[in-house]
PDB file of C-alpha atoms in Angstrom:
ATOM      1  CA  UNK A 295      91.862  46.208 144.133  1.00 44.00           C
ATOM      2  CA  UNK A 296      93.013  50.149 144.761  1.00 43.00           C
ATOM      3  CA  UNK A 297      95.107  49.735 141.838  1.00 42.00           C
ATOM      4  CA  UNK A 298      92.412  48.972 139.573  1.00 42.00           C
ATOM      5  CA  UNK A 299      89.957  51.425 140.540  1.00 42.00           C
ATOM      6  CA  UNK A 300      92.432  54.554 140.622  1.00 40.00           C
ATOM      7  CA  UNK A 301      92.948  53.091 136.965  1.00 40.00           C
ATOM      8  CA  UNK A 302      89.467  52.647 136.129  1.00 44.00           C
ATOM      9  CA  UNK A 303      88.745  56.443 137.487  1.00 48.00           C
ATOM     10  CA  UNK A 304      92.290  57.809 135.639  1.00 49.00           C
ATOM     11  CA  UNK A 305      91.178  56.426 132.473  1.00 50.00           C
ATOM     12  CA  UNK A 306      87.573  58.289 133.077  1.00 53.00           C
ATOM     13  CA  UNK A 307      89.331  61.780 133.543  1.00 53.00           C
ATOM     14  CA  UNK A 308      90.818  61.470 130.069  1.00 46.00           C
ATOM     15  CA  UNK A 309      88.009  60.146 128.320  1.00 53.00           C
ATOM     16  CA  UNK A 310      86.307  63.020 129.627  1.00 55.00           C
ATOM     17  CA  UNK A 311      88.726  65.487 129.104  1.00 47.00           C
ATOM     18  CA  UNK A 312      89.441  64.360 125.337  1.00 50.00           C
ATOM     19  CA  UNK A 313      85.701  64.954 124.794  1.00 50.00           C
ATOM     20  CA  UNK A 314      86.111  68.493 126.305  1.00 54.00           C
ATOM     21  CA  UNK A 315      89.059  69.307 124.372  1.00 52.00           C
ATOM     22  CA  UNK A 316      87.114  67.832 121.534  1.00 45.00           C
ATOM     23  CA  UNK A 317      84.482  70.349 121.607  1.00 44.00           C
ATOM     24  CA  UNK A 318      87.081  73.286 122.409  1.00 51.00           C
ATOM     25  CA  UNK A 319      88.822  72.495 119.328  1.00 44.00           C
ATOM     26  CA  UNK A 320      85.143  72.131 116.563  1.00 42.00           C
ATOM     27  CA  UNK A 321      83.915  75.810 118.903  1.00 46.00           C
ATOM     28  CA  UNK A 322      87.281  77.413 117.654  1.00 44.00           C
ATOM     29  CA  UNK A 323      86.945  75.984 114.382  1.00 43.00           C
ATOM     30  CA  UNK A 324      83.435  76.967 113.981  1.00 40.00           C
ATOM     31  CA  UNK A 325      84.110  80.458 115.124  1.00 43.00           C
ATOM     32  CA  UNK A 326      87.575  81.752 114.382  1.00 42.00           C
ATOM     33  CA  UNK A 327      87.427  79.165 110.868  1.00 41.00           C
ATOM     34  CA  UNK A 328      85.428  81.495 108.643  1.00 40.00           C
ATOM     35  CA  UNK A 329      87.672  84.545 109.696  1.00 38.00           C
ATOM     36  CA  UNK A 330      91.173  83.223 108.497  1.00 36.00           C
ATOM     37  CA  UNK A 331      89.441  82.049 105.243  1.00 34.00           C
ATOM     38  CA  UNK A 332      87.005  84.823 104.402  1.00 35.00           C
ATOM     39  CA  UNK A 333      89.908  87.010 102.816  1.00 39.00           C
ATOM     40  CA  UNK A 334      90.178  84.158 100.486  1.00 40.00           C
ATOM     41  CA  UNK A 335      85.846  83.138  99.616  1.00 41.00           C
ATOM     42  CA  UNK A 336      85.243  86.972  99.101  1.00 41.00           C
ATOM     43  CA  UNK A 337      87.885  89.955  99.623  1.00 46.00           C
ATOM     44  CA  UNK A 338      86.882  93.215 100.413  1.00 50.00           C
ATOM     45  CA  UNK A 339      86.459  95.706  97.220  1.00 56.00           C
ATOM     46  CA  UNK A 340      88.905  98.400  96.833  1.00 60.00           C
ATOM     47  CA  UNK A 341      86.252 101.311  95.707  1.00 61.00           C
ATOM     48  CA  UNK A 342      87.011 105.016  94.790  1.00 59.00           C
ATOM     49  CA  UNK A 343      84.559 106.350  97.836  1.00 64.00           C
ATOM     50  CA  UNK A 344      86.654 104.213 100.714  1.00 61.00           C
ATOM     51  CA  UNK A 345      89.838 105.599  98.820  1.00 61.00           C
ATOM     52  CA  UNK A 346      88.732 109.127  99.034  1.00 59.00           C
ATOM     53  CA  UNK A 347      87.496 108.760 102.897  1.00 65.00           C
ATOM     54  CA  UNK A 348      91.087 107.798 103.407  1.00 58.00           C
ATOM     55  CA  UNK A 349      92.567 111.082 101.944  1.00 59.00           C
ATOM     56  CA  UNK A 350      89.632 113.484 103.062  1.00 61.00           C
ATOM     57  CA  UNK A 351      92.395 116.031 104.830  1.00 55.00           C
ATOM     58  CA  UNK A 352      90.950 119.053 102.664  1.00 50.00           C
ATOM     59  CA  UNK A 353      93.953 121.833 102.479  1.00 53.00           C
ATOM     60  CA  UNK A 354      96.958 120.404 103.035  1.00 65.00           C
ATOM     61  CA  UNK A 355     100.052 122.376 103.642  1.00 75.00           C
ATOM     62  CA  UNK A 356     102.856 119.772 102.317  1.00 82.00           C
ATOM     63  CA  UNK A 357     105.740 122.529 102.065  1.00 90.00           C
ATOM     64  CA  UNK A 358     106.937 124.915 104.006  1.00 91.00           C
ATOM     65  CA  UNK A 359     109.566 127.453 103.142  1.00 91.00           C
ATOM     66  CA  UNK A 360     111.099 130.450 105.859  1.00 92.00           C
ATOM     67  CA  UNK A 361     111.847 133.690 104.011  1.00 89.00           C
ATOM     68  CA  UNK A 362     114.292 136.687 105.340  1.00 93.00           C
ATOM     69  CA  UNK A 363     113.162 139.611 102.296  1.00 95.00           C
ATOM     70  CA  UNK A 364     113.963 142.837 102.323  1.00 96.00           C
ATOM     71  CA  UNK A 365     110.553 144.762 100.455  1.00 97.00           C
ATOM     72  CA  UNK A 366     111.559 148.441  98.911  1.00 95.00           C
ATOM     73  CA  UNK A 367     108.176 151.007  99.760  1.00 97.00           C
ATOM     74  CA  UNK A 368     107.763 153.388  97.353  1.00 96.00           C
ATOM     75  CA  UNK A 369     106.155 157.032  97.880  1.00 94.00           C
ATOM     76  CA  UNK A 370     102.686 156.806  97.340  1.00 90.00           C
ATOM     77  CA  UNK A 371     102.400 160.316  95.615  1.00 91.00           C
ATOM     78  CA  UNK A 372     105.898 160.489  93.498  1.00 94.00           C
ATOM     79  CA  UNK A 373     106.094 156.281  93.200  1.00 92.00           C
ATOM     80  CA  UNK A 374     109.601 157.195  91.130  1.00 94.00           C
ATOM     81  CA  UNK A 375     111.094 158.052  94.651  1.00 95.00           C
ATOM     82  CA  UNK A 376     111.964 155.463  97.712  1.00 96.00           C
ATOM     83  CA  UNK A 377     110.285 156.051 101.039  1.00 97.00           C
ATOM     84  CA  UNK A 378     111.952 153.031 103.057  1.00 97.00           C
ATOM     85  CA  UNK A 379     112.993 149.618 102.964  1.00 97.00           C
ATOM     86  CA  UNK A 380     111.698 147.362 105.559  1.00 97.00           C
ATOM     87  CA  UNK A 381     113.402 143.736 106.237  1.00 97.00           C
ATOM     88  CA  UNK A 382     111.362 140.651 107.652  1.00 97.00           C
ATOM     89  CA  UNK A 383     111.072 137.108 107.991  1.00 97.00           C
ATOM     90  CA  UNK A 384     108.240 135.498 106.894  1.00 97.00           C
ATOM     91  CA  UNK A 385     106.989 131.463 106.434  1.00 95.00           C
ATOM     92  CA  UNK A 386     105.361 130.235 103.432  1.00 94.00           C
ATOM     93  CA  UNK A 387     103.489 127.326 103.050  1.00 92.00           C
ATOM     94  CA  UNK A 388     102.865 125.405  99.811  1.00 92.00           C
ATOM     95  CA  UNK A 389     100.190 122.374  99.116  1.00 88.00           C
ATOM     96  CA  UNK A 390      97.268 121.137  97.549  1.00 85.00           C
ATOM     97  CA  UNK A 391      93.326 120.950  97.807  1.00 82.00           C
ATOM     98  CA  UNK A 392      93.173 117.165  98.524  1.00 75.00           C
ATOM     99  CA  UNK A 393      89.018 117.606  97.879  1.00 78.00           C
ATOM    100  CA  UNK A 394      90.231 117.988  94.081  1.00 84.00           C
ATOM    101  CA  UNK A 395      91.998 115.404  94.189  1.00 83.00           C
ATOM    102  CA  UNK A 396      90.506 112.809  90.756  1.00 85.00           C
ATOM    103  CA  UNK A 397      90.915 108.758  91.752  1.00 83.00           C
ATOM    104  CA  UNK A 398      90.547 106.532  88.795  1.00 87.00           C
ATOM    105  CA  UNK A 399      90.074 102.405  89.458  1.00 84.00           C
ATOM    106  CA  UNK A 400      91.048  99.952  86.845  1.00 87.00           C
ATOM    107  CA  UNK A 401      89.476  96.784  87.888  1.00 85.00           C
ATOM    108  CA  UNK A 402      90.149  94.752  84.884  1.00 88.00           C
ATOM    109  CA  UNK A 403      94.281  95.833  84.708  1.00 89.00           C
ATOM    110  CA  UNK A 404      94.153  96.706  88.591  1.00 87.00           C
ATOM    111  CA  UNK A 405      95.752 100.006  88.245  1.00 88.00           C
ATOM    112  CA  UNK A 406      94.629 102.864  90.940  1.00 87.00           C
ATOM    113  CA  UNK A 407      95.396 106.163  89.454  1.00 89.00           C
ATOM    114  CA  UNK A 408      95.769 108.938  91.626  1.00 89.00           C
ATOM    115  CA  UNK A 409      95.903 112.827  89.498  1.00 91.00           C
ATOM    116  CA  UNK A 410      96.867 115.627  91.871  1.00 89.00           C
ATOM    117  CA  UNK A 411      95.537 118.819  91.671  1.00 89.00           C
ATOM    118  CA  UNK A 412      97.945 121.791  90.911  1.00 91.00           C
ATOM    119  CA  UNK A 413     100.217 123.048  93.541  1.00 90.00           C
ATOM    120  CA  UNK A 414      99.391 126.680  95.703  1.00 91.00           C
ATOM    121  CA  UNK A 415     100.784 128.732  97.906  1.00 91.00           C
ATOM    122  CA  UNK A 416      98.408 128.092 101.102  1.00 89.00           C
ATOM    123  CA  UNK A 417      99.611 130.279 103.335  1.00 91.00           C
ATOM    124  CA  UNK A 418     101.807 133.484 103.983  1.00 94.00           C
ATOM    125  CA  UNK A 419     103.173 134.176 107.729  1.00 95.00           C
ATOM    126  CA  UNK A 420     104.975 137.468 108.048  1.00 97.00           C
ATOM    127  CA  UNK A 421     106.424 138.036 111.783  1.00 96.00           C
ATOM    128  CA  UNK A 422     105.841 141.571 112.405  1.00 95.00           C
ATOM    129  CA  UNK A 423     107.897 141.456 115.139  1.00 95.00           C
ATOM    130  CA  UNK A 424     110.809 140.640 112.886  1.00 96.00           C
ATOM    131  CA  UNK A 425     110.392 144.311 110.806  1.00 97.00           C
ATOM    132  CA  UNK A 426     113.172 146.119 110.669  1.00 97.00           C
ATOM    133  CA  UNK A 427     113.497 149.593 108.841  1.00 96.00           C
ATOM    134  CA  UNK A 428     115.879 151.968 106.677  1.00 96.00           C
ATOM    135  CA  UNK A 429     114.101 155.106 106.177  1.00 97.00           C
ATOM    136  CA  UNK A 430     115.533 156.847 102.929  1.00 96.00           C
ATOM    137  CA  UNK A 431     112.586 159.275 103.427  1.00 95.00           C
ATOM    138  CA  UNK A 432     112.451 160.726 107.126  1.00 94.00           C
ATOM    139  CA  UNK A 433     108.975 161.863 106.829  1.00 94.00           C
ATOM    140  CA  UNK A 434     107.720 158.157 105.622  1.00 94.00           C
ATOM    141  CA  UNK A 435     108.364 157.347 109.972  1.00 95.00           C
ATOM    142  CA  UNK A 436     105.213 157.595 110.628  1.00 93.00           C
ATOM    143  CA  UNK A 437     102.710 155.760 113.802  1.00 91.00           C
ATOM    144  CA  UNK A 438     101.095 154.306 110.540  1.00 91.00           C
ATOM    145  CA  UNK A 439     104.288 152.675 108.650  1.00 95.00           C
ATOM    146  CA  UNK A 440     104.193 149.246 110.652  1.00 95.00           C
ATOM    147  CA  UNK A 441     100.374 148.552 108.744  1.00 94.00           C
ATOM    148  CA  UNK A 442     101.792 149.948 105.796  1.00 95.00           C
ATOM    149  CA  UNK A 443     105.433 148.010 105.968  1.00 97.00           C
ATOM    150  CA  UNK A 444     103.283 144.461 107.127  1.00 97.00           C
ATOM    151  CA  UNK A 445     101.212 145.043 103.358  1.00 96.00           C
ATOM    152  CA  UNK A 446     104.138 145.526 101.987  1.00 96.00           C
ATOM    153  CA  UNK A 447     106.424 142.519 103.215  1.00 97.00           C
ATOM    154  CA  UNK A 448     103.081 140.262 102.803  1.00 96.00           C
ATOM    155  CA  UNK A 449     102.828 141.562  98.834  1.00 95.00           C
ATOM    156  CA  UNK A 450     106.603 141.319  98.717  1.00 96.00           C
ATOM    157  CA  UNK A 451     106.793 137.857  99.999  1.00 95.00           C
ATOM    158  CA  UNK A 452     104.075 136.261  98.365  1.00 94.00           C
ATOM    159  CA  UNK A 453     105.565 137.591  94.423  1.00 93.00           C
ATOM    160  CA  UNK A 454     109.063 135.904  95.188  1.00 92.00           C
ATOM    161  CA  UNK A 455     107.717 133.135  96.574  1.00 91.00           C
ATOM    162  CA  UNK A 456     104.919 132.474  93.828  1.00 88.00           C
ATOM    163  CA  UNK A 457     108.488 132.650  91.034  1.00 89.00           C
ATOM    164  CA  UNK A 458     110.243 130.202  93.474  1.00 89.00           C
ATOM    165  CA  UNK A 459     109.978 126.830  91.170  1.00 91.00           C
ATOM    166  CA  UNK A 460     111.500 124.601  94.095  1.00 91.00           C
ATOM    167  CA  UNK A 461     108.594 125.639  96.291  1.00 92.00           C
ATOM    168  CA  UNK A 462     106.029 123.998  93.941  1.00 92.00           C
ATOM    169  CA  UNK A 463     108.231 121.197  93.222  1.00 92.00           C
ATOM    170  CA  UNK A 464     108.921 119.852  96.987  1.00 92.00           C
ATOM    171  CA  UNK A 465     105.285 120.749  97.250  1.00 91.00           C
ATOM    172  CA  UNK A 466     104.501 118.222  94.926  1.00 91.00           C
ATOM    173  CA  UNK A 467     107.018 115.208  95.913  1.00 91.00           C
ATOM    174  CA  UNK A 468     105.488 115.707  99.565  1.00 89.00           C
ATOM    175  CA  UNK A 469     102.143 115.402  98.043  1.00 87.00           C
ATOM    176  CA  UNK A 470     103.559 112.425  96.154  1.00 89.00           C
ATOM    177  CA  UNK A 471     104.676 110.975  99.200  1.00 88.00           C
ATOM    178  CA  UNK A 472     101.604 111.735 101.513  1.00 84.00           C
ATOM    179  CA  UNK A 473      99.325 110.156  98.820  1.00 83.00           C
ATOM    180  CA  UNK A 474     101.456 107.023  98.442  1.00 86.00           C
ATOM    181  CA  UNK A 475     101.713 106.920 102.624  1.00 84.00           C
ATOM    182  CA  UNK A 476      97.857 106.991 102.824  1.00 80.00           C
ATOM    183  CA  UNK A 477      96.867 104.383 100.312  1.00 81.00           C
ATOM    184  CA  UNK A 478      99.599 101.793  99.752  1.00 83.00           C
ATOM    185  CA  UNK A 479      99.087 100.086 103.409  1.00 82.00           C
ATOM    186  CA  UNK A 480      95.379  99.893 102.603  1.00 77.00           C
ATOM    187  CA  UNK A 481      95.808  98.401  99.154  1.00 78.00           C
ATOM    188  CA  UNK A 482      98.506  96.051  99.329  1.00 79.00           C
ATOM    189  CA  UNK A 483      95.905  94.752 102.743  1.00 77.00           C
ATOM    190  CA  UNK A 484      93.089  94.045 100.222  1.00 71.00           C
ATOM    191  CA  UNK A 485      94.976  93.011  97.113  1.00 77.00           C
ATOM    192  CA  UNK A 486      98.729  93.035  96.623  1.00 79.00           C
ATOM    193  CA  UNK A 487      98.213  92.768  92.696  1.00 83.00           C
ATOM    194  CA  UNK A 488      97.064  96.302  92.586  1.00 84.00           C
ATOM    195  CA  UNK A 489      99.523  99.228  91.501  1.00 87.00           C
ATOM    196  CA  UNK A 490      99.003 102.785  92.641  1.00 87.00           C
ATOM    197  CA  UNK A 491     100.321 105.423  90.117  1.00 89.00           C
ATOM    198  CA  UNK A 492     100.553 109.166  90.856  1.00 89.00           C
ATOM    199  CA  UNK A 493     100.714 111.794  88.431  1.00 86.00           C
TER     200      UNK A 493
END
């Protein structure tokens, strides 16, 4: 008699715990259901505003080059005639205005087109500390000649460096590469079939 009722009661507990996992299992499918297959019913759009939040960095320095120039000073009343030469190190930095920056979205061949802007010098860094002088003219040694010999290497730095193709160019393949970094991971999330080109 024991037997029967322990049996009775055992087969109870797993009626009523297949009715509880029942109920767990049409909750989760109610809930968590319409997550897995919303990317499927209706896909987020890949628009040019969400693409631009992503790359709103304004300036961007995407290069930088260190510089040890030697800049000639010439006397400011006979400018035929050398008053010193002053040596320095100096760090330039090269990028782009990503605010310029033109996004074009092909829906119908699914082609994101990404034009940057042209490539700048952004900044000029000369350490002062680093100056170091050979006076040709003893009278140019002056308290004055470190502000006049900073000018100087700053001018003197930024002309070479504004000549100085592979500057511009690693400028630009960084900028390439920052572009592609920022966007691909949110694309190929929303739609795989869409190609990002960068000119």
């Amino acid at each position: 008699m024991e037997e029967k009722q322990t049996t009775v009661t055992g087969n109870k507990i797993l009626k009523r715990l297949s009715a509880i996992i029942l109920v767990i299992l049409v909750i989760v499918a109610v809930v968590v259901g319409p997550k897995i297959t919303s990317k499927k019913d209706g896909p987020e759009i890949i628009s040019k505003a969400t693409l631009e939040r992503i790359i709103n960095i304004s300036d961007l320095s995407t290069f930088e080059a260190v510089y040890n120039g030697v800049a000639k000073v010439m006397n400011e009343k006979k400018p035929e005639n050398i008053d010193y030469y002053v040596s320095y190190n100096a760090k330039v930095k090269a990028g782009l205005d990503f605010e310029k920056v033109d996004l074009e979205i092909d829906k119908n061949r699914k082609v994101i087109t990404v034009k940057l802007p042209e490539i700048k010098i952004t900044d000029v860094n000369v350490d002062i500390a680093s100056l170091d002088y050979i006076f040709v003219n003893d009278k140019a040694n002056t308290e004055t000649v470190s502000a006049q010999a900073y000018e100087k290497c700053i001018e003197d730095v930024t002309n070479k460096s504004a000549e100085e193709e592979a500057i511009y160019t690693l400028a630009e393949q960084n900028a390439h590469n920052i572009i592609e970094a920022l966007i691909s991971p949110f694309v190929k999330q929303l739609d795989e079939e869409y190609q990002l080109v960068i000119k």
